[in-house]
PDB file of C-alpha atoms and ligand atoms in Angstrom:
ATOM      1  CA  UNK A   1       2.613  -0.435 -16.154  1.00  0.00           C
ATOM      2  CA  UNK A   2       0.199  -0.599 -13.249  1.00  0.00           C
ATOM      3  CA  UNK A   3      -0.113  -3.054 -10.363  1.00  0.00           C
ATOM      4  CA  UNK A   4      -2.935  -4.491  -8.266  1.00  0.00           C
ATOM      5  CA  UNK A   5      -2.145  -5.027  -4.579  1.00  0.00           C
ATOM      6  CA  UNK A   6      -5.006  -6.795  -2.750  1.00  0.00           C
ATOM      7  CA  UNK A   7      -5.110  -5.915   0.953  1.00  0.00           C
ATOM      8  CA  UNK A   8      -5.426  -9.094   3.002  1.00  0.00           C
ATOM      9  CA  UNK A   9      -6.962  -7.068   5.846  1.00  0.00           C
ATOM     10  CA  UNK A  10     -10.334  -7.972   4.318  1.00  0.00           C
ATOM     11  CA  UNK A  11      -9.473 -11.654   3.744  1.00  0.00           C
ATOM     12  CA  UNK A  12     -10.957 -14.515   5.769  1.00  0.00           C
ATOM     13  CA  UNK A  13      -8.176 -15.275   8.260  1.00  0.00           C
ATOM     14  CA  UNK A  14      -9.536 -18.760   8.885  1.00  0.00           C
ATOM     15  CA  UNK A  15      -8.874 -19.422   5.178  1.00  0.00           C
ATOM     16  CA  UNK A  16      -6.057 -16.996   4.461  1.00  0.00           C
ATOM     17  CA  UNK A  17      -4.069 -19.396   2.285  1.00  0.00           C
ATOM     18  CA  UNK A  18      -7.105 -20.122   0.102  1.00  0.00           C
ATOM     19  CA  UNK A  19      -7.954 -16.422  -0.250  1.00  0.00           C
ATOM     20  CA  UNK A  20      -4.372 -15.514  -1.178  1.00  0.00           C
ATOM     21  CA  UNK A  21      -4.157 -18.372  -3.692  1.00  0.00           C
ATOM     22  CA  UNK A  22      -7.383 -17.263  -5.353  1.00  0.00           C
ATOM     23  CA  UNK A  23      -6.269 -13.685  -5.939  1.00  0.00           C
ATOM     24  CA  UNK A  24      -2.745 -14.727  -6.973  1.00  0.00           C
ATOM     25  CA  UNK A  25      -4.051 -17.335  -9.450  1.00  0.00           C
ATOM     26  CA  UNK A  26      -6.425 -14.737 -10.881  1.00  0.00           C
ATOM     27  CA  UNK A  27      -3.413 -12.577 -11.728  1.00  0.00           C
ATOM     28  CA  UNK A  28      -2.881 -10.038  -8.933  1.00  0.00           C
ATOM     29  CA  UNK A  29       0.655  -8.659  -8.925  1.00  0.00           C
ATOM     30  CA  UNK A  30       1.339  -7.855  -5.292  1.00  0.00           C
ATOM     31  CA  UNK A  31      -0.083  -8.528  -1.824  1.00  0.00           C
ATOM     32  CA  UNK A  32      -0.675  -5.577   0.495  1.00  0.00           C
ATOM     33  CA  UNK A  33      -0.016  -6.297   4.181  1.00  0.00           C
ATOM     34  CA  UNK A  34      -1.370  -3.699   6.623  1.00  0.00           C
ATOM     35  CA  UNK A  35       0.472  -3.628   9.936  1.00  0.00           C
ATOM     36  CA  UNK A  36      -1.173  -1.515  12.683  1.00  0.00           C
ATOM     37  CA  UNK A  37       0.131  -0.825  16.169  1.00  0.00           C
ATOM     38  CA  UNK A  38      -2.877   0.650  17.987  1.00  0.00           C
ATOM     39  CA  UNK A  39      -0.898   3.873  18.527  1.00  0.00           C
ATOM     40  CA  UNK A  40      -0.395   5.477  15.129  1.00  0.00           C
ATOM     41  CA  UNK A  41      -3.854   4.189  14.200  1.00  0.00           C
ATOM     42  CA  UNK A  42      -6.672   3.182  16.579  1.00  0.00           C
ATOM     43  CA  UNK A  43      -6.648  -0.476  15.581  1.00  0.00           C
ATOM     44  CA  UNK A  44      -4.232  -3.415  15.830  1.00  0.00           C
ATOM     45  CA  UNK A  45      -3.999  -5.853  12.930  1.00  0.00           C
ATOM     46  CA  UNK A  46      -1.185  -8.421  12.563  1.00  0.00           C
ATOM     47  CA  UNK A  47       2.579  -8.474  12.277  1.00  0.00           C
ATOM     48  CA  UNK A  48       5.683 -10.565  11.792  1.00  0.00           C
ATOM     49  CA  UNK A  49       4.412 -14.162  12.194  1.00  0.00           C
ATOM     50  CA  UNK A  50       1.727 -13.634   9.559  1.00  0.00           C
ATOM     51  CA  UNK A  51       4.074 -11.969   7.071  1.00  0.00           C
ATOM     52  CA  UNK A  52       6.696 -14.688   7.601  1.00  0.00           C
ATOM     53  CA  UNK A  53       4.235 -17.458   6.804  1.00  0.00           C
ATOM     54  CA  UNK A  54       2.826 -15.652   3.776  1.00  0.00           C
ATOM     55  CA  UNK A  55       6.364 -15.212   2.442  1.00  0.00           C
ATOM     56  CA  UNK A  56       7.081 -18.910   2.921  1.00  0.00           C
ATOM     57  CA  UNK A  57       3.934 -19.771   1.017  1.00  0.00           C
ATOM     58  CA  UNK A  58       4.045 -17.422  -1.970  1.00  0.00           C
ATOM     59  CA  UNK A  59       6.507 -15.795  -4.384  1.00  0.00           C
ATOM     60  CA  UNK A  60       4.225 -12.786  -4.839  1.00  0.00           C
ATOM     61  CA  UNK A  61       5.721  -9.334  -4.251  1.00  0.00           C
ATOM     62  CA  UNK A  62       4.995  -8.320  -0.643  1.00  0.00           C
ATOM     63  CA  UNK A  63       3.939  -4.684  -0.227  1.00  0.00           C
ATOM     64  CA  UNK A  64       4.078  -3.997   3.514  1.00  0.00           C
ATOM     65  CA  UNK A  65       2.245  -0.908   4.784  1.00  0.00           C
ATOM     66  CA  UNK A  66       3.454   0.001   8.277  1.00  0.00           C
ATOM     67  CA  UNK A  67       0.903   2.062  10.186  1.00  0.00           C
ATOM     68  CA  UNK A  68       3.137   2.161  13.237  1.00  0.00           C
ATOM     69  CA  UNK A  69       4.909   4.847  15.261  1.00  0.00           C
ATOM     70  CA  UNK A  70       8.658   5.181  14.641  1.00  0.00           C
ATOM     71  CA  UNK A  71       8.696   2.384  12.047  1.00  0.00           C
ATOM     72  CA  UNK A  72      12.485   2.423  11.801  1.00  0.00           C
ATOM     73  CA  UNK A  73      12.516   0.211  14.902  1.00  0.00           C
ATOM     74  CA  UNK A  74      11.107  -2.709  12.909  1.00  0.00           C
ATOM     75  CA  UNK A  75      12.372  -2.227   9.369  1.00  0.00           C
ATOM     76  CA  UNK A  76      15.200  -4.741   9.619  1.00  0.00           C
ATOM     77  CA  UNK A  77      12.953  -7.457  10.993  1.00  0.00           C
ATOM     78  CA  UNK A  78      10.326  -6.961   8.291  1.00  0.00           C
ATOM     79  CA  UNK A  79      12.987  -7.183   5.590  1.00  0.00           C
ATOM     80  CA  UNK A  80      14.428 -10.347   7.150  1.00  0.00           C
ATOM     81  CA  UNK A  81      11.067 -12.103   7.005  1.00  0.00           C
ATOM     82  CA  UNK A  82      10.318 -11.235   3.404  1.00  0.00           C
ATOM     83  CA  UNK A  83       8.999  -7.708   2.862  1.00  0.00           C
ATOM     84  CA  UNK A  84       9.884  -6.577  -0.677  1.00  0.00           C
ATOM     85  CA  UNK A  85       8.617  -3.025  -0.272  1.00  0.00           C
ATOM     86  CA  UNK A  86       8.119  -1.265   3.046  1.00  0.00           C
ATOM     87  CA  UNK A  87       5.983   1.850   3.263  1.00  0.00           C
ATOM     88  CA  UNK A  88       6.301   4.086   6.302  1.00  0.00           C
ATOM     89  CA  UNK A  89       4.073   7.023   7.193  1.00  0.00           C
ATOM     90  CA  UNK A  90       5.365  10.573   6.856  1.00  0.00           C
ATOM     91  CA  UNK A  91       3.422  11.442  10.041  1.00  0.00           C
ATOM     92  CA  UNK A  92       4.795   8.524  12.071  1.00  0.00           C
ATOM     93  CA  UNK A  93       8.457   9.366  12.530  1.00  0.00           C
ATOM     94  CA  UNK A  94      10.710  12.152  13.762  1.00  0.00           C
ATOM     95  CA  UNK A  95      13.365  11.036  11.332  1.00  0.00           C
ATOM     96  CA  UNK A  96      11.676   9.881   8.194  1.00  0.00           C
ATOM     97  CA  UNK A  97      14.844  10.262   6.106  1.00  0.00           C
ATOM     98  CA  UNK A  98      16.585   7.803   8.343  1.00  0.00           C
ATOM     99  CA  UNK A  99      13.731   5.297   8.170  1.00  0.00           C
ATOM    100  CA  UNK A 100      13.805   5.474   4.353  1.00  0.00           C
ATOM    101  CA  UNK A 101      17.575   5.037   4.343  1.00  0.00           C
ATOM    102  CA  UNK A 102      17.292   2.004   6.618  1.00  0.00           C
ATOM    103  CA  UNK A 103      14.941   0.351   4.126  1.00  0.00           C
ATOM    104  CA  UNK A 104      16.923   1.081   0.969  1.00  0.00           C
ATOM    105  CA  UNK A 105      20.319   0.298   2.487  1.00  0.00           C
ATOM    106  CA  UNK A 106      19.048  -3.197   3.273  1.00  0.00           C
ATOM    107  CA  UNK A 107      18.108  -3.736  -0.357  1.00  0.00           C
ATOM    108  CA  UNK A 108      14.333  -3.405   0.005  1.00  0.00           C
ATOM    109  CA  UNK A 109      12.204  -0.826  -1.769  1.00  0.00           C
ATOM    110  CA  UNK A 110      10.958   2.142   0.228  1.00  0.00           C
ATOM    111  CA  UNK A 111       7.520   3.721   0.169  1.00  0.00           C
ATOM    112  CA  UNK A 112       6.267   6.826   1.932  1.00  0.00           C
ATOM    113  CA  UNK A 113       2.590   7.220   2.883  1.00  0.00           C
ATOM    114  CA  UNK A 114       0.558  10.326   3.639  1.00  0.00           C
ATOM    115  CA  UNK A 115      -2.740  10.584   5.490  1.00  0.00           C
ATOM    116  CA  UNK A 116      -5.694  12.441   3.923  1.00  0.00           C
ATOM    117  CA  UNK A 117      -4.930  15.580   6.001  1.00  0.00           C
ATOM    118  CA  UNK A 118      -1.291  15.779   4.940  1.00  0.00           C
ATOM    119  CA  UNK A 119      -0.501  17.931   1.929  1.00  0.00           C
ATOM    120  CA  UNK A 120       1.174  16.193  -0.947  1.00  0.00           C
ATOM    121  CA  UNK A 121       3.655  19.069  -1.343  1.00  0.00           C
ATOM    122  CA  UNK A 122       5.110  18.128   2.063  1.00  0.00           C
ATOM    123  CA  UNK A 123       6.595  14.944   0.621  1.00  0.00           C
ATOM    124  CA  UNK A 124       7.807  16.269  -2.749  1.00  0.00           C
ATOM    125  CA  UNK A 125      11.392  16.607  -1.429  1.00  0.00           C
ATOM    126  CA  UNK A 126      11.443  12.872  -0.645  1.00  0.00           C
ATOM    127  CA  UNK A 127      10.101  11.534  -3.937  1.00  0.00           C
ATOM    128  CA  UNK A 128      13.458  11.187  -5.645  1.00  0.00           C
ATOM    129  CA  UNK A 129      14.672   8.896  -2.844  1.00  0.00           C
ATOM    130  CA  UNK A 130      11.718   6.523  -2.642  1.00  0.00           C
ATOM    131  CA  UNK A 131      10.241   3.867  -4.871  1.00  0.00           C
ATOM    132  CA  UNK A 132       6.606   4.662  -4.172  1.00  0.00           C
ATOM    133  CA  UNK A 133       4.345   7.343  -2.736  1.00  0.00           C
ATOM    134  CA  UNK A 134       1.205   6.015  -1.049  1.00  0.00           C
ATOM    135  CA  UNK A 135      -1.694   8.439  -0.940  1.00  0.00           C
ATOM    136  CA  UNK A 136      -4.207   7.304   1.678  1.00  0.00           C
ATOM    137  CA  UNK A 137      -7.709   7.806   0.339  1.00  0.00           C
ATOM    138  CA  UNK A 138      -9.382   6.992   3.681  1.00  0.00           C
ATOM    139  CA  UNK A 139      -8.233   7.593   7.273  1.00  0.00           C
ATOM    140  CA  UNK A 140      -5.826   4.741   7.983  1.00  0.00           C
ATOM    141  CA  UNK A 141      -6.858   2.028  10.412  1.00  0.00           C
ATOM    142  CA  UNK A 142      -9.781   0.119   8.949  1.00  0.00           C
ATOM    143  CA  UNK A 143     -10.847  -1.572   5.741  1.00  0.00           C
ATOM    144  CA  UNK A 144     -14.213  -1.025   4.105  1.00  0.00           C
ATOM    145  CA  UNK A 145     -14.384   2.783   4.415  1.00  0.00           C
ATOM    146  CA  UNK A 146     -15.661   5.202   1.794  1.00  0.00           C
ATOM    147  CA  UNK A 147     -13.197   6.846  -0.614  1.00  0.00           C
ATOM    148  CA  UNK A 148     -12.519  10.495   0.314  1.00  0.00           C
ATOM    149  CA  UNK A 149     -13.002  12.666  -2.783  1.00  0.00           C
ATOM    150  CA  UNK A 150     -10.770  15.400  -1.356  1.00  0.00           C
ATOM    151  CA  UNK A 151      -7.829  13.080  -2.073  1.00  0.00           C
ATOM    152  CA  UNK A 152      -8.260  13.033  -5.853  1.00  0.00           C
ATOM    153  CA  UNK A 153      -6.514  16.405  -6.455  1.00  0.00           C
ATOM    154  CA  UNK A 154      -3.576  15.110  -4.381  1.00  0.00           C
ATOM    155  CA  UNK A 155      -3.184  12.128  -6.698  1.00  0.00           C
ATOM    156  CA  UNK A 156      -3.167  14.472  -9.695  1.00  0.00           C
ATOM    157  CA  UNK A 157      -0.632  16.838  -8.122  1.00  0.00           C
ATOM    158  CA  UNK A 158       1.703  13.977  -7.243  1.00  0.00           C
ATOM    159  CA  UNK A 159       1.402  12.439 -10.714  1.00  0.00           C
ATOM    160  CA  UNK A 160       2.181  15.808 -12.328  1.00  0.00           C
ATOM    161  CA  UNK A 161       5.208  16.361 -10.108  1.00  0.00           C
ATOM    162  CA  UNK A 162       6.545  12.868 -10.805  1.00  0.00           C
ATOM    163  CA  UNK A 163       6.123  13.336 -14.557  1.00  0.00           C
ATOM    164  CA  UNK A 164       7.515  16.872 -14.679  1.00  0.00           C
ATOM    165  CA  UNK A 165      10.600  15.828 -12.734  1.00  0.00           C
ATOM    166  CA  UNK A 166      11.150  12.622 -14.716  1.00  0.00           C
ATOM    167  CA  UNK A 167      10.975  10.495 -11.585  1.00  0.00           C
ATOM    168  CA  UNK A 168      10.256   6.781 -11.526  1.00  0.00           C
ATOM    169  CA  UNK A 169       8.315   6.938  -8.246  1.00  0.00           C
ATOM    170  CA  UNK A 170       5.222   4.749  -8.292  1.00  0.00           C
ATOM    171  CA  UNK A 171       1.944   6.196  -7.046  1.00  0.00           C
ATOM    172  CA  UNK A 172      -0.201   3.950  -4.844  1.00  0.00           C
ATOM    173  CA  UNK A 173      -3.722   4.667  -3.640  1.00  0.00           C
ATOM    174  CA  UNK A 174      -5.174   2.888  -0.633  1.00  0.00           C
ATOM    175  CA  UNK A 175      -8.671   2.971   0.801  1.00  0.00           C
ATOM    176  CA  UNK A 176     -12.189   2.725  -0.561  1.00  0.00           C
ATOM    177  CA  UNK A 177     -11.172   1.770  -4.100  1.00  0.00           C
ATOM    178  CA  UNK A 178     -13.973  -0.058  -5.903  1.00  0.00           C
ATOM    179  CA  UNK A 179     -15.032  -0.917  -9.446  1.00  0.00           C
ATOM    180  CA  UNK A 180     -16.791   2.426  -9.839  1.00  0.00           C
ATOM    181  CA  UNK A 181     -14.014   4.790  -8.741  1.00  0.00           C
ATOM    182  CA  UNK A 182     -11.074   2.753 -10.082  1.00  0.00           C
ATOM    183  CA  UNK A 183     -11.190   4.414 -13.552  1.00  0.00           C
ATOM    184  CA  UNK A 184     -11.104   7.831 -11.864  1.00  0.00           C
ATOM    185  CA  UNK A 185      -8.015   7.130  -9.714  1.00  0.00           C
ATOM    186  CA  UNK A 186      -6.218   5.588 -12.705  1.00  0.00           C
ATOM    187  CA  UNK A 187      -7.106   8.661 -14.700  1.00  0.00           C
ATOM    188  CA  UNK A 188      -5.750  10.886 -11.922  1.00  0.00           C
ATOM    189  CA  UNK A 189      -2.416   9.071 -12.249  1.00  0.00           C
ATOM    190  CA  UNK A 190      -2.368   6.249  -9.680  1.00  0.00           C
ATOM    191  CA  UNK A 191      -0.489   3.173 -10.882  1.00  0.00           C
ATOM    192  CA  UNK A 192      -0.536   0.886  -7.835  1.00  0.00           C
ATOM    193  CA  UNK A 193      -4.021   0.040  -6.648  1.00  0.00           C
ATOM    194  CA  UNK A 194      -4.743  -1.322  -3.184  1.00  0.00           C
ATOM    195  CA  UNK A 195      -8.124  -2.985  -2.761  1.00  0.00           C
ATOM    196  CA  UNK A 196      -9.326  -4.886   0.284  1.00  0.00           C
ATOM    197  CA  UNK A 197     -13.067  -5.282   0.487  1.00  0.00           C
ATOM    198  CA  UNK A 198     -13.519  -4.948  -3.301  1.00  0.00           C
ATOM    199  CA  UNK A 199     -11.356  -8.054  -3.773  1.00  0.00           C
ATOM    200  CA  UNK A 200     -12.073 -10.239  -0.756  1.00  0.00           C
ATOM    201  CA  UNK A 201     -15.820  -9.709  -0.393  1.00  0.00           C
ATOM    202  CA  UNK A 202     -17.643 -11.974  -2.810  1.00  0.00           C
ATOM    203  CA  UNK A 203     -15.936 -14.031  -5.504  1.00  0.00           C
ATOM    204  CA  UNK A 204     -12.219 -13.298  -5.065  1.00  0.00           C
ATOM    205  CA  UNK A 205     -11.076 -14.581  -8.470  1.00  0.00           C
ATOM    206  CA  UNK A 206     -13.854 -12.747 -10.302  1.00  0.00           C
ATOM    207  CA  UNK A 207     -13.210  -9.529  -8.390  1.00  0.00           C
ATOM    208  CA  UNK A 208      -9.465  -9.704  -9.117  1.00  0.00           C
ATOM    209  CA  UNK A 209     -10.015 -10.308 -12.833  1.00  0.00           C
ATOM    210  CA  UNK A 210     -12.585  -7.530 -13.031  1.00  0.00           C
ATOM    211  CA  UNK A 211     -10.220  -5.030 -11.400  1.00  0.00           C
ATOM    212  CA  UNK A 212      -7.330  -6.073 -13.650  1.00  0.00           C
ATOM    213  CA  UNK A 213      -9.563  -5.672 -16.691  1.00  0.00           C
ATOM    214  CA  UNK A 214     -10.482  -2.107 -15.704  1.00  0.00           C
ATOM    215  CA  UNK A 215      -6.731  -1.518 -15.291  1.00  0.00           C
ATOM    216  CA  UNK A 216      -6.255  -2.540 -18.917  1.00  0.00           C
ATOM    217  CA  UNK A 217      -4.531  -5.811 -18.157  1.00  0.00           C
TER     218      UNK A 217
HETATM  219  C1  DX5 B   1      -6.563   0.973   5.801  1.00  0.00           C
HETATM  220  C2  DX5 B   1      -5.596   0.075   5.064  1.00  0.00           C
HETATM  221  C3  DX5 B   1      -6.080  -0.384   3.752  1.00  0.00           C
HETATM  222  C4  DX5 B   1      -7.352  -1.207   3.789  1.00  0.00           C
HETATM  223  C5  DX5 B   1      -8.051  -0.977   2.466  1.00  0.00           C
HETATM  224  O1  DX5 B   1      -5.901   1.578   6.841  1.00  0.00           O
HETATM  225  O2  DX5 B   1      -4.376   0.737   4.832  1.00  0.00           O
HETATM  226  O3  DX5 B   1      -5.065  -1.095   3.048  1.00  0.00           O
HETATM  227  O4  DX5 B   1      -7.152  -2.577   3.949  1.00  0.00           O
HETATM  228  O5  DX5 B   1      -9.283  -1.613   2.502  1.00  0.00           O
HETATM  229  P1  DX5 B   1     -10.472  -1.175   1.543  1.00  0.00           P
HETATM  230  O6  DX5 B   1     -10.002  -1.423   0.131  1.00  0.00           O
HETATM  231  O7  DX5 B   1     -11.584  -2.070   1.955  1.00  0.00           O
HETATM  232  O8  DX5 B   1     -10.738   0.263   1.796  1.00  0.00           O
HETATM  233 ZN1   ZN B   2      -2.868  -0.242   3.471  1.00  0.00          ZN
END
């Protein structure tokens, strides 16, 4: 089973409800919500009020990607307002184990993300305790960047480790995924696909259906 998680960072915020409805009606599985604090990454995006309203409007699974320093400070609040899965960055916390525990003990699913520079082996010890590994395929902080080819071997290594150890950990890729490189990342072993500009630029319903078709859905 694979999942498509459109990143609303590339949506039209003046028509966010319409954009979300279009991708959900076209069959997307999840919604990817990128939260940035201007410290862990150079940019600032959006936070709690936006997530709260999205949750009130849709039943879709909410995949919240926290690009913030010491994310444990905000985990409880994000769960309270509707996050189903919270992904924290390996590089963002002094006590990543604790942040993961905070998420799972509150009944949400936990994800762990790594930046392009971080080796995938560094997070192998955590994989049994998390629901999803997110491999960043661009530098975090902005939508619309080009996929970094150096990340493909990391996807393969993670997929091999997960299979060899009989783990259920999902493998998400995020950044620069388009119609052309989607088959390659699926082939490498990714099973949760984040796409921002490839979904929200142009015809949203058509883009969603086209991605799902490539994913064999
Ligand atoms: C980047 C974000 C991504 C971004 C992806 O820091 O984590 O989720 O929205 O956008 P595209 O698909 O346009 O690269
Ligand atoms: Zn993201």
